[in-house]
Amino acid sequence: MIYKRSSALFEEAQQFIPGGVNSPVRAFKAVGGTPIFVKEAKGAYLYDEDGNRLIDYIASWGPLILGHAYEPVINAVIEKAKKGTSFGMPTEIETQLAKLAVSMVPNIDKIRFVNSGTEACMSAVRLARGYTGKDKIIKFAGCYHGHSDSFLIQAGSGAVTFGSPNSPGVTQGTAKDTLLAEYNDLESVKALTTANKEEIAAVIIEPIAGNMGCIIPSDSFIKGLRELCTQEGILLIFDEVMTGFRLGKGGAQEVLGIDADIVTFGKVIGGGLPVGAFAARNEIMAYLAPEGPVYQAGTLSGNPLAMSAGLAMLTELNEHPEVFESLAKKTEYLAKGIEKVLDKHGVVYQMNRLGSMMSVHFTDEPVVDFKSSVKGNNDFFKKYFHGMLNHGVYLPPSAFESYFLNDALSYEDLDATILALDKIAPTLK
Ligand code: KE4
């Protein structure tokens, strides 16, 4: 693959944008090489600035679950744009999307739209603190809830990729209110609730983690966490920015059978435009301004253009829930094909997956938390990433990410992906 134009564009971008990107995970720092500049995309394929066609397993880090430039979404945005893009005044389409989201997701009565997953998680924590009158929160090492100060403590995704899970710029004053537990380790949570009795407002968790690679909670852990939060009067926040409207209509709450107190959304809910959201039952949402005292606001929150993309996307998923099963089957087919090839070549790996989320880890130890996730062989991962890229397959450029399949992927695309791996697997030694 030739990346002449991407290289030239990257050179120029770095003169005007820090690191040449507007989000660090796009910079290929974890895998080396030059980030790929995309010209356009359609269905399961990216077309880069050098004319290469790439099979896409990122889907813009999750949102494009039905594939790129999905007609009903594109048409909705075009029609809406002709009538104006944002008014700073209430519009009917915000209520239409709110009603639809509330009808699809269990345990929520009201939802507030914002502009990103970070904003959704940041606002959910403020709401939990306002509702409970307590200051501290518990997060899990390796989980990523966006780049708000309270979350950049042992954070996953790009934060761990660049070795700054605890970012400079986050004050001690902020960090002291974020307590750190270990994923899949209920005792580590109990130790914190015992040591900080009556001081903890909320536990925030990725119910299926995607920012340490994909990690599934054990049944006992996630059930125990729910029971502990109930018993201690702590709100359980499910960060469903990745899992919401991806694992099923009802997301991780439905798949795991666990009721959260507050749920956050992003990615799919915006259909590829900037939308985040947080939702809860009435008694909690009543604390949010202008109804209640907890302040939260946004110039472009609920703007009609983004709402039109989100409404078109969620309408498709609500009317065609068979998409979720189709995606799970494609993910299983791909994962089993990858396992078969890696076994054939004697490569040591772990495969984690649930629904249309999956990740491959080059380690002989099961990947169940942050510690076991960072033990993966990153040199192998770099060879894997670039080898696949050279065969026209675009995977997440970091071992600390989940793959996001989209339903435009055909079984021919999956076979081509498996074949590409068969060609490069001998290098993974
Ligand atoms: P955004 O602010 O990036 O919309 O959402 C933050 C966020 C919150 N919660 C979870 C579980 C998330 O995965 C994310 C963002 N995910 C990353 C990918 N791991 C976004 C990619 C990026 O940072 O550019």
Short mmCIF file of C-alpha atoms and ligand atoms in Angstrom, two decimals:
data_model
loop_
_atom_site.label_atom_id
_atom_site.label_comp_id
_atom_site.label_asym_id
_atom_site.label_seq_id
_atom_site.Cartn_x
_atom_site.Cartn_y
_atom_site.Cartn_z
CA MET A 1 0.00 0.00 0.00
CA ILE A 2 1.29 3.48 -0.93
CA TYR A 3 0.53 6.34 1.43
CA LYS A 4 2.17 9.25 -0.39
CA ARG A 5 -0.79 11.62 -0.17
CA SER A 6 -1.66 10.66 3.42
CA SER A 7 1.95 11.36 4.37
CA ALA A 8 1.90 14.78 2.69
CA LEU A 9 -1.45 15.63 4.31
CA PHE A 10 -0.15 14.48 7.70
CA GLU A 11 2.93 16.73 7.33
CA GLU A 12 0.72 19.73 6.63
CA ALA A 13 -1.80 18.87 9.38
CA GLN A 14 0.98 18.78 11.98
CA GLN A 15 1.77 22.42 11.24
CA PHE A 16 -1.68 23.56 12.33
CA ILE A 17 -3.15 20.83 14.57
CA PRO A 18 -1.31 19.33 17.59
CA GLY A 19 0.04 15.95 16.44
CA GLY A 20 -1.83 16.48 13.16
CA VAL A 21 -5.03 14.99 14.59
CA ASN A 22 -8.08 16.10 16.52
CA SER A 23 -8.11 12.97 18.64
CA PRO A 24 -4.87 11.22 19.71
CA VAL A 25 -5.96 7.64 18.94
CA ARG A 26 -5.99 8.53 15.22
CA ALA A 27 -2.27 9.35 15.20
CA PHE A 28 -0.97 5.74 14.95
CA LYS A 29 1.41 6.42 17.89
CA ALA A 30 0.74 2.95 19.33
CA VAL A 31 1.52 1.15 16.06
CA GLY A 32 3.90 3.56 14.32
CA GLY A 33 3.68 4.77 10.77
CA THR A 34 1.60 7.51 9.17
CA PRO A 35 -2.09 7.87 9.92
CA ILE A 36 -4.34 7.20 6.94
CA PHE A 37 -6.29 10.18 5.61
CA VAL A 38 -9.73 9.14 4.41
CA LYS A 39 -11.28 10.70 1.32
CA GLU A 40 -14.70 9.06 1.59
CA ALA A 41 -16.45 5.91 2.77
CA LYS A 42 -19.45 3.79 1.77
CA GLY A 43 -20.86 0.70 3.45
CA ALA A 44 -18.02 -1.39 4.90
CA TYR A 45 -15.28 0.37 2.92
CA LEU A 46 -13.00 3.34 3.49
CA TYR A 47 -11.38 4.98 0.45
CA ASP A 48 -8.17 6.75 1.46
CA GLU A 49 -6.46 9.72 -0.17
CA ASP A 50 -4.09 7.41 -2.06
CA GLY A 51 -6.90 5.47 -3.71
CA ASN A 52 -6.66 2.41 -1.44
CA ARG A 53 -9.89 0.61 -0.47
CA LEU A 54 -9.88 -0.63 3.12
CA ILE A 55 -12.31 -2.98 4.87
CA ASP A 56 -13.28 -0.98 7.97
CA TYR A 57 -13.47 -2.55 11.46
CA ILE A 58 -13.65 0.75 13.37
CA ALA A 59 -16.85 2.34 12.00
CA SER A 60 -15.69 5.72 13.31
CA TRP A 61 -15.03 4.04 16.72
CA GLY A 62 -18.56 2.65 16.88
CA PRO A 63 -21.24 5.01 15.51
CA LEU A 64 -21.62 3.60 12.00
CA ILE A 65 -23.15 0.28 12.98
CA LEU A 66 -25.04 0.07 9.65
CA GLY A 67 -22.04 1.07 7.53
CA HIS A 68 -20.77 4.35 6.11
CA ALA A 69 -23.06 6.82 4.29
CA TYR A 70 -26.16 4.77 5.16
CA GLU A 71 -28.89 6.12 2.85
CA PRO A 72 -31.70 6.75 5.37
CA VAL A 73 -29.31 8.66 7.64
CA ILE A 74 -27.76 10.68 4.83
CA ASN A 75 -31.16 11.58 3.35
CA ALA A 76 -32.50 12.64 6.76
CA VAL A 77 -29.50 14.93 7.32
CA ILE A 78 -29.74 16.48 3.83
CA GLU A 79 -33.46 17.21 4.21
CA LYS A 80 -33.02 18.64 7.71
CA ALA A 81 -30.03 20.81 6.70
CA LYS A 82 -32.15 22.56 4.07
CA LYS A 83 -34.34 23.87 6.92
CA GLY A 84 -31.48 25.14 9.07
CA THR A 85 -28.98 23.36 11.29
CA SER A 86 -29.37 24.81 14.79
CA PHE A 87 -31.63 27.33 16.49
CA GLY A 88 -30.83 27.32 20.19
CA MET A 89 -34.54 26.76 20.67
CA PRO A 90 -36.53 23.58 21.37
CA THR A 91 -37.56 21.54 18.31
CA GLU A 92 -39.95 18.61 17.88
CA ILE A 93 -37.25 16.23 16.62
CA GLU A 94 -35.49 16.31 20.01
CA THR A 95 -38.63 14.92 21.63
CA GLN A 96 -39.02 12.34 18.86
CA LEU A 97 -35.51 10.99 19.45
CA ALA A 98 -35.93 11.17 23.23
CA LYS A 99 -39.20 9.21 23.09
CA LEU A 100 -37.68 6.57 20.82
CA ALA A 101 -34.55 6.14 22.97
CA VAL A 102 -36.64 5.89 26.17
CA SER A 103 -38.86 3.25 24.50
CA MET A 104 -35.83 1.12 23.53
CA VAL A 105 -33.78 1.25 26.76
CA PRO A 106 -34.93 -0.20 30.11
CA ASN A 107 -34.97 1.77 33.40
CA ILE A 108 -34.91 5.27 31.93
CA ASP A 109 -37.80 7.77 31.97
CA LYS A 110 -35.99 10.87 30.68
CA ILE A 111 -32.89 11.60 28.61
CA ARG A 112 -30.76 14.74 28.10
CA PHE A 113 -28.83 15.19 24.85
CA VAL A 114 -25.29 16.60 24.77
CA ASN A 115 -22.52 16.62 22.14
CA SER A 116 -20.17 13.80 23.05
CA GLY A 117 -19.72 10.73 25.21
CA THR A 118 -17.33 12.70 27.40
CA GLU A 119 -19.98 15.32 28.05
CA ALA A 120 -22.55 12.61 28.78
CA CYS A 121 -20.33 10.87 31.36
CA MET A 122 -19.14 14.14 32.91
CA SER A 123 -22.75 15.31 33.29
CA ALA A 124 -23.90 11.93 34.67
CA VAL A 125 -21.29 12.13 37.44
CA ARG A 126 -22.30 15.71 38.32
CA LEU A 127 -25.96 14.60 38.45
CA ALA A 128 -25.07 11.65 40.70
CA ARG A 129 -23.12 13.95 43.04
CA GLY A 130 -25.98 16.45 43.11
CA TYR A 131 -28.61 13.75 43.70
CA THR A 132 -26.70 11.94 46.49
CA GLY A 133 -24.93 14.95 48.04
CA LYS A 134 -21.69 12.94 48.03
CA ASP A 135 -18.36 13.78 46.31
CA LYS A 136 -16.42 10.61 45.50
CA ILE A 137 -16.75 8.28 42.52
CA ILE A 138 -15.29 4.86 41.78
CA LYS A 139 -13.98 4.05 38.31
CA PHE A 140 -12.07 1.00 37.09
CA ALA A 141 -8.44 0.92 35.92
CA GLY A 142 -8.45 0.71 32.13
CA CYS A 143 -11.96 2.00 31.65
CA TYR A 144 -12.30 5.18 29.61
CA HIS A 145 -15.22 7.56 30.06
CA GLY A 146 -13.93 10.44 27.93
CA HIS A 147 -11.38 13.12 28.73
CA SER A 148 -13.09 14.95 31.62
CA ASP A 149 -10.62 15.52 34.50
CA SER A 150 -12.33 13.11 36.92
CA PHE A 151 -11.89 10.21 34.49
CA LEU A 152 -8.22 10.61 33.48
CA ILE A 153 -7.10 8.41 36.35
CA GLN A 154 -5.73 5.05 35.09
CA ALA A 155 -7.86 5.64 31.99
CA GLY A 156 -7.92 3.26 29.01
CA SER A 157 -8.08 3.88 25.26
CA GLY A 158 -5.76 6.62 24.01
CA ALA A 159 -4.80 7.63 27.57
CA VAL A 160 -3.06 4.30 28.24
CA THR A 161 -1.82 4.04 24.65
CA PHE A 162 0.26 7.16 25.19
CA GLY A 163 1.36 6.16 28.67
CA SER A 164 -0.57 8.97 30.34
CA PRO A 165 -3.42 7.14 32.07
CA ASN A 166 -3.04 9.87 34.70
CA SER A 167 -2.89 13.02 32.58
CA PRO A 168 -0.92 16.13 33.58
CA GLY A 169 -3.33 19.00 34.11
CA VAL A 170 -5.61 17.00 36.40
CA THR A 171 -5.29 18.53 39.86
CA GLN A 172 -4.85 16.56 43.07
CA GLY A 173 -8.04 18.25 44.25
CA THR A 174 -9.93 16.52 41.45
CA ALA A 175 -8.03 13.23 41.50
CA LYS A 176 -8.66 12.67 45.24
CA ASP A 177 -12.38 12.25 44.55
CA THR A 178 -11.82 9.52 41.96
CA LEU A 179 -11.23 6.13 43.62
CA LEU A 180 -9.75 3.31 41.53
CA ALA A 181 -10.93 -0.31 41.51
CA GLU A 182 -9.99 -3.32 39.36
CA TYR A 183 -12.38 -4.62 36.70
CA ASN A 184 -13.83 -8.07 37.52
CA ASP A 185 -12.61 -7.71 41.13
CA LEU A 186 -15.57 -7.06 43.46
CA GLU A 187 -13.35 -7.18 46.57
CA SER A 188 -11.43 -4.13 45.27
CA VAL A 189 -14.73 -2.23 45.15
CA LYS A 190 -15.82 -3.43 48.60
CA ALA A 191 -12.50 -2.23 50.07
CA LEU A 192 -13.21 1.26 48.72
CA THR A 193 -16.83 1.43 49.89
CA THR A 194 -15.72 0.29 53.38
CA ALA A 195 -12.91 2.86 53.54
CA ASN A 196 -15.10 5.67 52.19
CA LYS A 197 -18.42 4.97 53.96
CA GLU A 198 -21.23 7.38 52.97
CA GLU A 199 -18.83 9.41 50.78
CA ILE A 200 -19.30 7.74 47.40
CA ALA A 201 -21.87 9.19 44.99
CA ALA A 202 -21.46 6.71 42.15
CA VAL A 203 -19.62 3.84 40.53
CA ILE A 204 -19.10 4.41 36.81
CA ILE A 205 -18.28 1.39 34.66
CA GLU A 206 -18.12 0.25 31.06
CA PRO A 207 -20.56 -2.69 31.48
CA ILE A 208 -18.70 -4.47 28.68
CA ALA A 209 -15.29 -2.82 28.58
CA GLY A 210 -13.98 -1.73 25.17
CA ASN A 211 -11.04 0.49 26.11
CA MET A 212 -8.66 -2.19 27.34
CA GLY A 213 -9.53 -4.18 24.28
CA CYS A 214 -12.89 -5.90 24.79
CA ILE A 215 -13.39 -7.32 28.31
CA ILE A 216 -16.56 -9.08 29.49
CA PRO A 217 -17.59 -8.77 33.17
CA SER A 218 -18.04 -12.03 35.07
CA ASP A 219 -21.64 -12.69 36.13
CA SER A 220 -20.71 -12.62 39.82
CA PHE A 221 -18.80 -9.35 39.44
CA ILE A 222 -21.49 -7.34 37.68
CA LYS A 223 -24.33 -8.79 39.81
CA GLY A 224 -22.28 -8.22 42.97
CA LEU A 225 -21.56 -4.65 41.92
CA ARG A 226 -25.26 -3.92 41.49
CA GLU A 227 -26.05 -5.41 44.90
CA LEU A 228 -23.20 -3.50 46.59
CA CYS A 229 -24.33 -0.18 45.08
CA THR A 230 -27.92 -0.78 46.19
CA GLN A 231 -26.84 -1.74 49.70
CA GLU A 232 -24.50 1.28 50.07
CA GLY A 233 -26.82 3.89 48.49
CA ILE A 234 -24.36 4.41 45.62
CA LEU A 235 -25.66 5.14 42.09
CA LEU A 236 -24.50 2.68 39.42
CA ILE A 237 -23.66 4.50 36.18
CA PHE A 238 -23.45 2.31 33.07
CA ASP A 239 -21.26 4.06 30.53
CA GLU A 240 -22.92 2.70 27.38
CA VAL A 241 -21.27 5.10 24.97
CA MET A 242 -19.90 2.01 23.15
CA THR A 243 -22.49 -0.66 24.05
CA GLY A 244 -25.64 1.46 23.80
CA PHE A 245 -27.74 0.59 20.71
CA ARG A 246 -24.83 -1.68 19.60
CA LEU A 247 -25.34 -4.83 21.71
CA GLY A 248 -29.12 -4.65 21.25
CA LYS A 249 -32.00 -2.17 21.60
CA GLY A 250 -31.56 -2.14 25.37
CA GLY A 251 -27.75 -2.26 25.29
CA ALA A 252 -25.73 -3.81 28.09
CA GLN A 253 -28.54 -3.51 30.65
CA GLU A 254 -30.61 -5.85 28.48
CA VAL A 255 -27.74 -8.22 27.59
CA LEU A 256 -26.45 -8.50 31.19
CA GLY A 257 -29.87 -8.30 32.88
CA ILE A 258 -28.62 -5.56 35.22
CA ASP A 259 -30.55 -2.34 36.06
CA ALA A 260 -28.33 0.76 36.08
CA ASP A 261 -29.30 3.99 37.86
CA ILE A 262 -27.92 6.31 35.18
CA VAL A 263 -26.98 5.31 31.61
CA THR A 264 -24.76 7.31 29.26
CA PHE A 265 -24.76 7.13 25.47
CA GLY A 266 -22.74 8.35 22.49
CA LYS A 267 -21.59 7.03 19.10
CA VAL A 268 -24.57 5.07 17.60
CA ILE A 269 -27.19 7.40 19.14
CA GLY A 270 -25.87 10.19 16.87
CA GLY A 271 -25.72 8.11 13.68
CA GLY A 272 -22.26 9.56 12.97
CA LEU A 273 -23.01 13.15 14.03
CA PRO A 274 -21.99 14.61 17.43
CA VAL A 275 -24.55 13.34 19.94
CA GLY A 276 -24.08 12.13 23.51
CA ALA A 277 -26.80 11.57 26.09
CA PHE A 278 -27.43 10.56 29.68
CA ALA A 279 -30.64 9.11 31.05
CA ALA A 280 -32.22 7.87 34.28
CA ARG A 281 -35.54 7.37 36.02
CA ASN A 282 -37.64 10.47 36.81
CA GLU A 283 -36.59 10.89 40.45
CA ILE A 284 -32.93 11.30 39.43
CA MET A 285 -33.47 13.37 36.26
CA ALA A 286 -35.70 15.76 38.26
CA TYR A 287 -32.44 17.07 39.83
CA LEU A 288 -31.25 18.40 36.46
CA ALA A 289 -31.65 22.08 35.49
CA PRO A 290 -33.94 23.72 34.68
CA GLU A 291 -36.21 21.35 36.66
CA GLY A 292 -33.72 20.88 39.50
CA PRO A 293 -30.51 22.44 40.87
CA VAL A 294 -27.80 20.45 39.01
CA TYR A 295 -26.61 22.68 36.17
CA GLN A 296 -25.74 21.33 32.71
CA ALA A 297 -26.07 23.09 29.34
CA GLY A 298 -24.86 23.25 25.72
CA THR A 299 -25.26 25.57 22.71
CA LEU A 300 -25.51 22.72 20.21
CA SER A 301 -27.09 20.13 22.47
CA GLY A 302 -30.02 18.47 20.67
CA ASN A 303 -29.38 20.40 17.46
CA PRO A 304 -31.81 19.31 14.73
CA LEU A 305 -29.11 18.16 12.27
CA ALA A 306 -27.52 15.72 14.73
CA MET A 307 -30.96 14.69 15.97
CA SER A 308 -32.02 13.86 12.42
CA ALA A 309 -29.07 11.49 12.02
CA GLY A 310 -29.71 9.91 15.42
CA LEU A 311 -33.44 9.53 14.80
CA ALA A 312 -32.88 7.91 11.40
CA MET A 313 -30.31 5.52 12.91
CA LEU A 314 -32.34 4.50 15.95
CA THR A 315 -35.51 4.15 13.85
CA GLU A 316 -33.70 1.68 11.58
CA LEU A 317 -32.38 -0.29 14.56
CA ASN A 318 -35.75 -0.25 16.34
CA GLU A 319 -37.62 -1.45 13.24
CA HIS A 320 -34.96 -4.02 12.25
CA PRO A 321 -33.60 -5.54 15.51
CA GLU A 322 -32.46 -8.52 13.44
CA VAL A 323 -29.40 -6.35 12.67
CA PHE A 324 -28.04 -7.07 16.15
CA GLU A 325 -28.21 -10.84 15.58
CA SER A 326 -26.69 -10.43 12.12
CA LEU A 327 -23.79 -8.45 13.59
CA ALA A 328 -23.23 -10.98 16.36
CA LYS A 329 -23.16 -13.82 13.81
CA LYS A 330 -20.67 -11.95 11.60
CA THR A 331 -18.48 -11.22 14.61
CA GLU A 332 -18.56 -14.89 15.63
CA TYR A 333 -17.68 -15.95 12.04
CA LEU A 334 -14.74 -13.53 11.93
CA ALA A 335 -13.50 -14.46 15.40
CA LYS A 336 -13.64 -18.19 14.65
CA GLY A 337 -11.83 -17.64 11.36
CA ILE A 338 -9.11 -15.66 13.13
CA GLU A 339 -8.79 -18.33 15.84
CA LYS A 340 -8.46 -21.06 13.22
CA VAL A 341 -5.64 -19.22 11.44
CA LEU A 342 -3.74 -18.27 14.60
CA ASP A 343 -4.03 -21.84 15.94
CA LYS A 344 -2.78 -23.20 12.60
CA HIS A 345 0.29 -20.98 12.83
CA GLY A 346 0.88 -21.66 16.50
CA VAL A 347 0.40 -18.01 17.53
CA VAL A 348 -0.38 -17.46 21.23
CA TYR A 349 -3.42 -15.21 21.68
CA GLN A 350 -6.62 -14.52 23.61
CA MET A 351 -9.90 -13.74 21.81
CA ASN A 352 -12.47 -11.64 23.68
CA ARG A 353 -15.86 -10.86 22.18
CA LEU A 354 -19.51 -10.15 22.87
CA GLY A 355 -22.10 -9.17 20.24
CA SER A 356 -20.35 -7.04 17.63
CA MET A 357 -17.45 -6.08 19.91
CA MET A 358 -14.23 -8.11 19.87
CA SER A 359 -10.47 -7.87 20.39
CA VAL A 360 -7.39 -10.08 19.88
CA HIS A 361 -4.68 -10.04 22.57
CA PHE A 362 -1.22 -11.58 22.01
CA THR A 363 -0.73 -13.05 25.45
CA ASP A 364 -1.10 -16.52 26.99
CA GLU A 365 -3.08 -15.16 29.98
CA PRO A 366 -6.85 -14.57 29.90
CA VAL A 367 -7.53 -10.82 29.54
CA VAL A 368 -9.97 -9.97 32.33
CA ASP A 369 -8.76 -6.60 33.60
CA PHE A 370 -6.32 -3.74 32.95
CA LYS A 371 -3.28 -5.60 34.35
CA SER A 372 -3.78 -8.62 32.12
CA SER A 373 -4.63 -6.40 29.14
CA VAL A 374 -1.30 -4.52 29.25
CA LYS A 375 0.62 -7.83 29.22
CA GLY A 376 -0.18 -8.26 25.51
CA ASN A 377 2.83 -8.34 23.15
CA ASN A 378 2.68 -4.92 21.49
CA ASP A 379 5.41 -5.75 18.96
CA PHE A 380 3.21 -8.56 17.66
CA PHE A 381 0.25 -6.19 17.67
CA LYS A 382 2.15 -3.67 15.50
CA LYS A 383 3.04 -6.41 12.97
CA TYR A 384 -0.56 -7.61 13.05
CA PHE A 385 -2.00 -4.13 12.52
CA HIS A 386 0.34 -3.13 9.68
CA GLY A 387 0.27 -6.55 8.07
CA MET A 388 -3.50 -6.45 7.88
CA LEU A 389 -3.45 -2.84 6.70
CA ASN A 390 -1.11 -3.80 3.86
CA HIS A 391 -3.72 -6.35 2.83
CA GLY A 392 -6.51 -3.75 2.82
CA VAL A 393 -7.94 -4.36 6.31
CA TYR A 394 -8.26 -1.41 8.72
CA LEU A 395 -8.22 -2.47 12.39
CA PRO A 396 -8.13 -0.22 15.47
CA PRO A 397 -4.53 1.18 15.67
CA SER A 398 -4.14 0.17 19.31
CA ALA A 399 -4.37 -3.01 21.39
CA PHE A 400 -6.47 -1.04 23.89
CA GLU A 401 -9.50 -0.73 21.67
CA SER A 402 -12.40 -2.90 20.59
CA TYR A 403 -13.24 -3.75 16.97
CA PHE A 404 -16.62 -2.37 15.93
CA LEU A 405 -18.24 -4.42 13.18
CA ASN A 406 -20.83 -2.83 10.91
CA ASP A 407 -23.67 -4.65 9.20
CA ALA A 408 -22.55 -3.59 5.72
CA LEU A 409 -19.68 -6.12 6.08
CA SER A 410 -20.32 -9.11 3.80
CA TYR A 411 -19.14 -12.66 4.47
CA GLU A 412 -16.81 -12.15 1.48
CA ASP A 413 -15.27 -9.21 3.40
CA LEU A 414 -14.86 -11.43 6.46
CA ASP A 415 -13.27 -14.19 4.37
CA ALA A 416 -10.90 -11.66 2.79
CA THR A 417 -9.94 -10.52 6.31
CA ILE A 418 -9.27 -14.08 7.47
CA LEU A 419 -7.26 -14.78 4.29
CA ALA A 420 -5.16 -11.64 4.92
CA LEU A 421 -4.36 -12.92 8.40
CA ASP A 422 -3.36 -16.31 7.01
CA LYS A 423 -0.78 -14.52 4.84
CA ILE A 424 0.74 -12.45 7.66
CA ALA A 425 0.43 -14.91 10.56
CA PRO A 426 3.93 -16.40 9.96
CA THR A 427 5.34 -12.97 10.88
CA LEU A 428 3.69 -13.13 14.31
CA LYS A 429 6.46 -15.18 15.85
P1 KE4 B 1 -16.40 10.82 23.17
O1 KE4 B 1 -16.21 12.05 24.02
O2 KE4 B 1 -15.12 10.42 22.47
O3 KE4 B 1 -17.59 10.93 22.21
O4 KE4 B 1 -16.78 9.60 24.13
C1 KE4 B 1 -15.94 9.28 25.20
C2 KE4 B 1 -16.16 7.83 25.59
C3 KE4 B 1 -16.89 7.55 26.72
N1 KE4 B 1 -17.13 6.27 27.11
C4 KE4 B 1 -16.64 5.23 26.39
C5 KE4 B 1 -16.93 3.83 26.84
C6 KE4 B 1 -15.88 5.47 25.21
O5 KE4 B 1 -15.39 4.41 24.51
C7 KE4 B 1 -15.64 6.78 24.80
C8 KE4 B 1 -14.81 7.12 23.56
N2 KE4 B 1 -14.25 6.02 22.88
C9 KE4 B 1 -13.03 6.30 22.15
C10 KE4 B 1 -12.54 4.98 21.54
N3 KE4 B 1 -12.09 4.09 22.53
C11 KE4 B 1 -13.24 7.37 21.12
C12 KE4 B 1 -12.13 7.49 20.12
C13 KE4 B 1 -11.33 8.73 20.34
O6 KE4 B 1 -10.95 9.01 21.51
O7 KE4 B 1 -11.06 9.41 19.31
#
